[in-house]
Amino acid sequence: MSDGKVYPVKEAAKSRALVDKDQYMAMYKESVDNPDAFWGEHGKRLDWIKPYTTVKNTTYDRNNLSIKWFEDGTLNASVNCLDRHLAERGDQTAIIFEGDDPADSRHVTYRELHQETCKFANALKSQGVKKGDIVTIYMPMLVETAVAMLACARIGAMHSVVFGGFSPEALGARIKDGGAKWVVTADQGVRGGRPIPLKKNVDAALNNPEVSTVEKVIVVKRTGGDIQWQEDRDVWFHDIMADASVDCPPEEMSAEDPLFMLYTSGSTGTPKGVLHTTGGYMVYASMTHEYVFDYQQGDIYWCTADFGWITGHSYILYGPLANGAITLLFEGVPNYPDSSRIGKVVDKHKVNVLYTAPTAIRALMAEGDQYMKQSSRESLRLLGTVGEPINPEAWEWYYNVVGDERCPIVDTWWQTETGGILISPLPGATDLKPGSATLPFFGVQPALVDSDGNVLDGATEGNLVILDSWPGQMRTVYGDHERFILTYFSTYPGTYFTGDGARRDEDGYYWITGRVDDVLNVSGHRMGTAEIESALVAHPLVAEAAVVGYPHDIKGQGIYVYVTLNHDADPSDELKTELVQWVRKEIGPVASPDLIQWAPGLPKTRSGKIMRRILRKIAANEHDSLGDTSTLADPSVVEDLIEYRENA
Ligand code: WTA
């Protein structure tokens, strides 16, 4: 499978890139042989208030786990993103804002972004926010969202951005876990021409008596639409900005002080607050942004992610701005007003680097080439993808149609937990194979292990682990360090376990095969099966539920739900529709089940554990390869399920 087509490094990419193949190999070797010297040198890419004297202090021993980088250095992330650029490029664009409406766009310079950030930082202080506090940000894709994140960084508060597509229940659970006293939101968002009721969702989240910590809700006016107002709690962003000073000295942060937390789904339990700290994260985000996208001054760079996900944090905001880049911020969606939008935005702003997700590529591909052909896209130099495995057909279409066979594609594999890209081609150094994330970034030591944890050599397939720490790695699960150790460092002791499976070919290239745990990847969005199951069983008519992924043409994975109803419930189509609505309300539209199947019983072992392997096979219509079912408590349920499959 690995011997598909190879796309050798392009001359144009090589002649401008920071590193070619030989330099990549030499630097990689140095980075793993001598991490202290390597990162000691590259850590200098940031401006430090007090320079570090130690670099790497890490151990993956689970009894003694410790991950510290640059620990005696001090710095401020917002200074690295803003202040240090002012002298040289204060009047250069930092952010190009492209609104949902194609007629709505504007440029924000580094100086303007600095001023707005300082003002909002002072405004936050006036609302009582201090170093170490948590501020929840539930926002559309606006310049004000970037300002809010940077303002938190400036005063040493942690931001916790919650994706605007999550429901009030999901938002409330995330506020409650961290205990935030402040929420920053907008009256409404706008996507695809439709309003999103963000403030209304916040009101609903805070109506739950269990979500009791919030004292102030700061509201950005985006649409001017009708909203409810609670005098003692709600404040307008523009009101507190009006009299805020532009002078806000940055907080001096230790390298290991938290920068932000961001919730992500795991295979069990509620979403985890992934905590990233300041020094290592900023070094790693900015360095990967520069090398992977071969970012050079003046390039126009566009990552289509949302601030609600890690890609938005590392590769719209922190990485690019630390590098003094021009970063495009898109409020809309790829198919509004129609599917020519991405290409048209590329032409309008002369975008050089486009970084998006396989699900978006597949959706545009399904619309046909004519939409893409409505733009010239001649400014493009490099394409990137992230979030899920890209199938070779989608890769080829991205390469041939979007990039006109001119632009290399960097398929970047990483995770919320990793802070930045771990496995990816470098455009001037790496020959490409469609569907492979290729080779590790500097300092990253991937390995494949079998189910007993034995490290496998050569061309093989196994569970993907990382053998040693890199600066951008998460430091803990907020409020639950034990869970951090248990989730990532206990499955294969002495390594960081990614939860992904991968194959390695004879050239040492990695091919990510997807999650090996109970995490789904739906349109590049991570979701725990356990979360969706617990939402379902909260419905009064549901006795039991099991959720698995199944192959889906556009989304990569779809959500397949097996539901056992209470005996008096009527298994009707109306009830299926109601359950879909129920899950949307409990979690959000991203978690909408694609298919629901009534299940008279679920396949369980004698000890009561649901055998998901069998459910996955039935959902994928692979009835002939169910494997061993003899350990089931009641093997006959499988036949029933196959029969019911027809009606899903
Ligand atoms: C998957 C997103 C294949 C993988 C940055 C990982 C990928 C999960 C790729 C993390 C890729 C991400 N090829 N699979 N290039 N990139 N994944 O935390 O399963 O939202 O574990 O971070 O997405 O998703 P997360």
Short mmCIF file of N, CA and C in Angstrom, two decimals, residues 61-173:
data_model
loop_
_atom_site.label_atom_id
_atom_site.label_comp_id
_atom_site.label_asym_id
_atom_site.label_seq_id
_atom_site.Cartn_x
_atom_site.Cartn_y
_atom_site.Cartn_z
N ASP A 61 8.58 8.43 33.09
CA ASP A 61 8.33 7.41 34.11
C ASP A 61 7.04 7.77 34.85
N ARG A 62 6.05 6.88 34.78
CA ARG A 62 4.73 7.28 35.27
C ARG A 62 4.68 7.48 36.78
N ASN A 63 5.65 6.94 37.51
CA ASN A 63 5.66 7.14 38.95
C ASN A 63 6.30 8.47 39.33
N ASN A 64 6.84 9.09 38.31
CA ASN A 64 7.68 10.23 38.60
C ASN A 64 7.55 11.26 37.50
N LEU A 65 6.40 11.25 36.82
CA LEU A 65 6.24 11.99 35.58
C LEU A 65 6.52 13.48 35.77
N SER A 66 7.31 14.04 34.86
CA SER A 66 7.59 15.46 34.94
C SER A 66 7.93 15.97 33.55
N ILE A 67 7.29 17.04 33.14
CA ILE A 67 7.55 17.60 31.82
C ILE A 67 7.77 19.10 31.99
N LYS A 68 9.03 19.51 31.91
CA LYS A 68 9.34 20.93 32.06
C LYS A 68 10.34 21.35 30.99
N TRP A 69 10.08 22.47 30.39
CA TRP A 69 10.97 23.02 29.36
C TRP A 69 11.27 24.47 29.69
N PHE A 70 12.54 24.84 29.56
CA PHE A 70 12.97 26.24 29.73
C PHE A 70 12.50 26.79 31.09
N GLU A 71 12.49 25.95 32.12
CA GLU A 71 11.70 26.24 33.31
C GLU A 71 12.11 27.47 34.09
N ASP A 72 13.39 27.88 34.00
CA ASP A 72 13.75 29.10 34.77
C ASP A 72 13.69 30.36 33.91
N GLY A 73 13.20 30.26 32.69
CA GLY A 73 13.04 31.46 31.86
C GLY A 73 11.70 32.12 32.13
N THR A 74 11.61 33.42 31.85
CA THR A 74 10.31 34.11 31.95
C THR A 74 10.04 34.87 30.65
N LEU A 75 8.77 35.02 30.35
CA LEU A 75 8.37 35.66 29.09
C LEU A 75 6.89 36.00 29.14
N ASN A 76 6.42 36.65 28.09
CA ASN A 76 4.97 36.84 27.94
C ASN A 76 4.59 36.54 26.49
N ALA A 77 3.58 35.71 26.33
CA ALA A 77 3.21 35.26 24.98
C ALA A 77 2.71 36.41 24.12
N SER A 78 1.94 37.32 24.70
CA SER A 78 1.39 38.42 23.88
C SER A 78 2.51 39.35 23.41
N VAL A 79 3.54 39.51 24.23
CA VAL A 79 4.68 40.33 23.82
C VAL A 79 5.36 39.70 22.61
N ASN A 80 5.46 38.38 22.63
CA ASN A 80 6.09 37.68 21.51
C ASN A 80 5.23 37.74 20.25
N CYS A 81 3.93 37.86 20.42
CA CYS A 81 3.04 37.95 19.26
C CYS A 81 2.87 39.38 18.76
N LEU A 82 3.13 40.37 19.62
CA LEU A 82 2.77 41.75 19.27
C LEU A 82 3.93 42.73 19.46
N ASP A 83 4.25 43.02 20.71
CA ASP A 83 5.18 44.11 21.02
C ASP A 83 6.49 44.01 20.24
N ARG A 84 7.01 42.79 20.15
CA ARG A 84 8.35 42.69 19.57
C ARG A 84 8.34 42.94 18.07
N HIS A 85 7.16 42.99 17.45
CA HIS A 85 7.11 43.27 16.02
C HIS A 85 6.92 44.76 15.72
N LEU A 86 6.59 45.54 16.75
CA LEU A 86 6.14 46.90 16.49
C LEU A 86 7.19 47.75 15.79
N ALA A 87 8.44 47.66 16.24
CA ALA A 87 9.47 48.53 15.67
C ALA A 87 9.64 48.24 14.19
N GLU A 88 9.68 46.98 13.84
CA GLU A 88 10.00 46.63 12.46
C GLU A 88 8.77 46.60 11.55
N ARG A 89 7.65 46.09 12.08
CA ARG A 89 6.48 45.96 11.20
C ARG A 89 5.16 46.31 11.88
N GLY A 90 5.22 47.41 12.64
CA GLY A 90 4.00 47.87 13.32
C GLY A 90 2.87 48.17 12.35
N ASP A 91 3.20 48.65 11.15
CA ASP A 91 2.15 49.03 10.21
C ASP A 91 1.83 47.92 9.22
N GLN A 92 2.48 46.79 9.38
CA GLN A 92 2.16 45.65 8.53
C GLN A 92 0.87 44.99 9.03
N THR A 93 0.15 44.38 8.11
CA THR A 93 -1.05 43.65 8.51
C THR A 93 -0.67 42.45 9.37
N ALA A 94 -1.38 42.29 10.48
CA ALA A 94 -1.24 41.08 11.29
C ALA A 94 -2.36 40.12 10.92
N ILE A 95 -3.59 40.65 10.92
CA ILE A 95 -4.77 39.82 10.63
C ILE A 95 -5.54 40.38 9.45
N ILE A 96 -5.83 39.53 8.48
CA ILE A 96 -6.82 39.87 7.45
C ILE A 96 -8.11 39.21 7.89
N PHE A 97 -9.13 40.04 8.13
CA PHE A 97 -10.43 39.49 8.51
C PHE A 97 -11.29 39.36 7.27
N GLU A 98 -11.78 38.17 7.01
CA GLU A 98 -12.72 37.93 5.91
C GLU A 98 -14.04 37.49 6.54
N GLY A 99 -15.05 38.35 6.40
CA GLY A 99 -16.33 38.09 7.05
C GLY A 99 -17.11 36.97 6.37
N ASP A 100 -18.19 36.60 7.02
CA ASP A 100 -19.10 35.62 6.43
C ASP A 100 -19.66 36.15 5.11
N ASP A 101 -20.00 37.44 5.11
CA ASP A 101 -20.45 38.13 3.90
C ASP A 101 -19.22 38.49 3.06
N PRO A 102 -19.17 38.05 1.80
CA PRO A 102 -17.98 38.30 0.98
C PRO A 102 -17.64 39.78 0.82
N ALA A 103 -18.61 40.67 1.08
CA ALA A 103 -18.32 42.10 0.95
C ALA A 103 -17.63 42.66 2.19
N ASP A 104 -17.46 41.84 3.22
CA ASP A 104 -17.00 42.31 4.51
C ASP A 104 -15.58 41.81 4.79
N SER A 105 -14.59 42.71 4.61
CA SER A 105 -13.25 42.30 5.03
C SER A 105 -12.43 43.52 5.45
N ARG A 106 -11.44 43.29 6.29
CA ARG A 106 -10.59 44.40 6.70
C ARG A 106 -9.23 43.89 7.17
N HIS A 107 -8.26 44.82 7.18
CA HIS A 107 -6.91 44.49 7.63
C HIS A 107 -6.66 45.12 9.00
N VAL A 108 -6.01 44.38 9.87
CA VAL A 108 -5.66 44.90 11.19
C VAL A 108 -4.14 44.85 11.29
N THR A 109 -3.51 45.98 11.57
CA THR A 109 -2.04 45.98 11.65
C THR A 109 -1.57 45.47 13.01
N TYR A 110 -0.29 45.19 13.08
CA TYR A 110 0.27 44.78 14.37
C TYR A 110 0.07 45.87 15.43
N ARG A 111 0.21 47.13 15.02
CA ARG A 111 0.04 48.20 15.99
C ARG A 111 -1.40 48.23 16.51
N GLU A 112 -2.33 48.11 15.58
CA GLU A 112 -3.75 48.13 16.00
C GLU A 112 -4.08 46.94 16.90
N LEU A 113 -3.57 45.78 16.53
CA LEU A 113 -3.86 44.58 17.32
C LEU A 113 -3.25 44.70 18.72
N HIS A 114 -2.06 45.31 18.77
CA HIS A 114 -1.40 45.55 20.05
C HIS A 114 -2.24 46.47 20.92
N GLN A 115 -2.73 47.56 20.31
CA GLN A 115 -3.54 48.52 21.08
C GLN A 115 -4.82 47.90 21.60
N GLU A 116 -5.51 47.18 20.72
CA GLU A 116 -6.77 46.57 21.13
C GLU A 116 -6.54 45.55 22.25
N THR A 117 -5.45 44.79 22.10
CA THR A 117 -5.14 43.78 23.12
C THR A 117 -4.85 44.43 24.46
N CYS A 118 -4.05 45.50 24.44
CA CYS A 118 -3.73 46.17 25.71
C CYS A 118 -4.99 46.75 26.34
N LYS A 119 -5.85 47.33 25.50
CA LYS A 119 -7.09 47.90 26.04
C LYS A 119 -7.96 46.81 26.65
N PHE A 120 -8.09 45.71 25.94
CA PHE A 120 -8.97 44.67 26.49
C PHE A 120 -8.34 44.02 27.72
N ALA A 121 -7.02 43.95 27.73
CA ALA A 121 -6.35 43.41 28.92
C ALA A 121 -6.69 44.29 30.12
N ASN A 122 -6.64 45.61 29.94
CA ASN A 122 -7.02 46.53 31.03
C ASN A 122 -8.50 46.39 31.37
N ALA A 123 -9.32 46.20 30.34
CA ALA A 123 -10.75 46.03 30.58
C ALA A 123 -11.01 44.76 31.41
N LEU A 124 -10.30 43.70 31.08
CA LEU A 124 -10.45 42.47 31.86
C LEU A 124 -10.05 42.71 33.31
N LYS A 125 -8.93 43.44 33.48
CA LYS A 125 -8.51 43.75 34.86
C LYS A 125 -9.60 44.53 35.58
N SER A 126 -10.22 45.47 34.87
CA SER A 126 -11.27 46.27 35.51
C SER A 126 -12.46 45.40 35.92
N GLN A 127 -12.60 44.24 35.28
CA GLN A 127 -13.67 43.30 35.65
C GLN A 127 -13.19 42.30 36.70
N GLY A 128 -11.97 42.50 37.18
CA GLY A 128 -11.49 41.67 38.29
C GLY A 128 -10.59 40.51 37.89
N VAL A 129 -10.28 40.35 36.61
CA VAL A 129 -9.47 39.21 36.18
C VAL A 129 -8.01 39.41 36.58
N LYS A 130 -7.43 38.38 37.16
CA LYS A 130 -6.03 38.44 37.59
C LYS A 130 -5.24 37.26 37.03
N LYS A 131 -3.92 37.34 37.19
CA LYS A 131 -3.04 36.25 36.80
C LYS A 131 -3.54 34.92 37.40
N GLY A 132 -3.56 33.87 36.59
CA GLY A 132 -3.96 32.55 37.08
C GLY A 132 -5.45 32.27 36.98
N ASP A 133 -6.27 33.32 36.73
CA ASP A 133 -7.72 33.11 36.58
C ASP A 133 -8.03 32.46 35.22
N ILE A 134 -9.25 31.91 35.13
CA ILE A 134 -9.69 31.31 33.87
C ILE A 134 -10.80 32.16 33.26
N VAL A 135 -10.66 32.44 31.97
CA VAL A 135 -11.68 33.18 31.23
C VAL A 135 -12.20 32.28 30.11
N THR A 136 -13.50 32.00 30.13
CA THR A 136 -14.09 31.17 29.06
C THR A 136 -14.45 32.07 27.88
N ILE A 137 -14.05 31.66 26.69
CA ILE A 137 -14.32 32.44 25.48
C ILE A 137 -15.21 31.61 24.57
N TYR A 138 -16.40 32.12 24.29
CA TYR A 138 -17.40 31.39 23.48
C TYR A 138 -17.80 32.35 22.37
N MET A 139 -17.06 32.31 21.29
CA MET A 139 -17.11 33.39 20.31
C MET A 139 -17.16 32.88 18.89
N PRO A 140 -17.67 33.71 17.98
CA PRO A 140 -17.50 33.41 16.55
C PRO A 140 -16.06 33.74 16.15
N MET A 141 -15.74 33.57 14.88
CA MET A 141 -14.39 33.89 14.40
C MET A 141 -14.31 35.39 14.09
N LEU A 142 -13.88 36.16 15.09
CA LEU A 142 -13.80 37.61 14.95
C LEU A 142 -12.42 38.07 15.39
N VAL A 143 -12.04 39.28 14.96
CA VAL A 143 -10.79 39.86 15.44
C VAL A 143 -10.85 39.98 16.97
N GLU A 144 -12.04 40.29 17.49
CA GLU A 144 -12.19 40.42 18.94
C GLU A 144 -11.87 39.11 19.66
N THR A 145 -12.06 37.99 19.01
CA THR A 145 -11.73 36.70 19.63
C THR A 145 -10.22 36.60 19.82
N ALA A 146 -9.48 36.97 18.77
CA ALA A 146 -8.01 36.98 18.87
C ALA A 146 -7.58 37.95 19.96
N VAL A 147 -8.22 39.11 20.00
CA VAL A 147 -7.89 40.13 21.00
C VAL A 147 -8.13 39.57 22.41
N ALA A 148 -9.25 38.87 22.58
CA ALA A 148 -9.57 38.33 23.91
C ALA A 148 -8.53 37.30 24.35
N MET A 149 -8.13 36.43 23.42
CA MET A 149 -7.14 35.41 23.77
C MET A 149 -5.81 36.08 24.13
N LEU A 150 -5.38 37.02 23.29
CA LEU A 150 -4.09 37.68 23.53
C LEU A 150 -4.13 38.52 24.81
N ALA A 151 -5.29 39.11 25.10
CA ALA A 151 -5.41 39.93 26.31
C ALA A 151 -5.28 39.06 27.56
N CYS A 152 -5.86 37.87 27.51
CA CYS A 152 -5.68 36.94 28.63
C CYS A 152 -4.20 36.63 28.81
N ALA A 153 -3.54 36.31 27.69
CA ALA A 153 -2.11 35.99 27.76
C ALA A 153 -1.32 37.16 28.34
N ARG A 154 -1.75 38.38 28.02
CA ARG A 154 -0.99 39.55 28.46
C ARG A 154 -1.01 39.69 29.98
N ILE A 155 -2.16 39.36 30.58
CA ILE A 155 -2.25 39.53 32.04
C ILE A 155 -2.09 38.21 32.79
N GLY A 156 -1.73 37.15 32.06
CA GLY A 156 -1.44 35.88 32.73
C GLY A 156 -2.66 35.09 33.12
N ALA A 157 -3.83 35.44 32.53
CA ALA A 157 -5.03 34.63 32.76
C ALA A 157 -5.05 33.51 31.72
N MET A 158 -5.66 32.39 32.10
CA MET A 158 -5.78 31.26 31.15
C MET A 158 -7.04 31.44 30.36
N HIS A 159 -6.98 31.34 29.03
CA HIS A 159 -8.25 31.28 28.32
C HIS A 159 -8.67 29.83 28.12
N SER A 160 -9.97 29.65 28.09
CA SER A 160 -10.54 28.35 27.81
C SER A 160 -11.58 28.60 26.71
N VAL A 161 -11.16 28.38 25.46
CA VAL A 161 -12.06 28.68 24.35
C VAL A 161 -12.98 27.48 24.14
N VAL A 162 -14.27 27.74 24.06
CA VAL A 162 -15.25 26.68 23.80
C VAL A 162 -15.84 26.94 22.42
N PHE A 163 -15.76 25.95 21.56
CA PHE A 163 -16.25 26.05 20.18
C PHE A 163 -17.69 26.54 20.16
N GLY A 164 -17.97 27.53 19.30
CA GLY A 164 -19.29 28.14 19.22
C GLY A 164 -20.38 27.19 18.76
N GLY A 165 -20.00 26.01 18.27
CA GLY A 165 -20.99 25.02 17.84
C GLY A 165 -21.45 24.11 18.97
N PHE A 166 -20.87 24.29 20.16
CA PHE A 166 -21.32 23.46 21.28
C PHE A 166 -22.60 24.04 21.89
N SER A 167 -23.41 23.14 22.43
CA SER A 167 -24.70 23.52 23.00
C SER A 167 -24.50 24.16 24.38
N PRO A 168 -25.57 24.80 24.89
CA PRO A 168 -25.51 25.36 26.26
C PRO A 168 -25.08 24.32 27.29
N GLU A 169 -25.55 23.10 27.17
CA GLU A 169 -25.19 22.05 28.14
C GLU A 169 -23.69 21.79 28.10
N ALA A 170 -23.15 21.64 26.87
CA ALA A 170 -21.71 21.36 26.73
C ALA A 170 -20.88 22.55 27.21
N LEU A 171 -21.33 23.75 26.88
CA LEU A 171 -20.64 24.97 27.35
C LEU A 171 -20.65 25.02 28.88
N GLY A 172 -21.81 24.76 29.45
CA GLY A 172 -21.95 24.80 30.91
C GLY A 172 -21.03 23.81 31.60
N ALA A 173 -20.93 22.61 31.05
CA ALA A 173 -20.06 21.59 31.65
C ALA A 173 -18.60 22.05 31.65
#
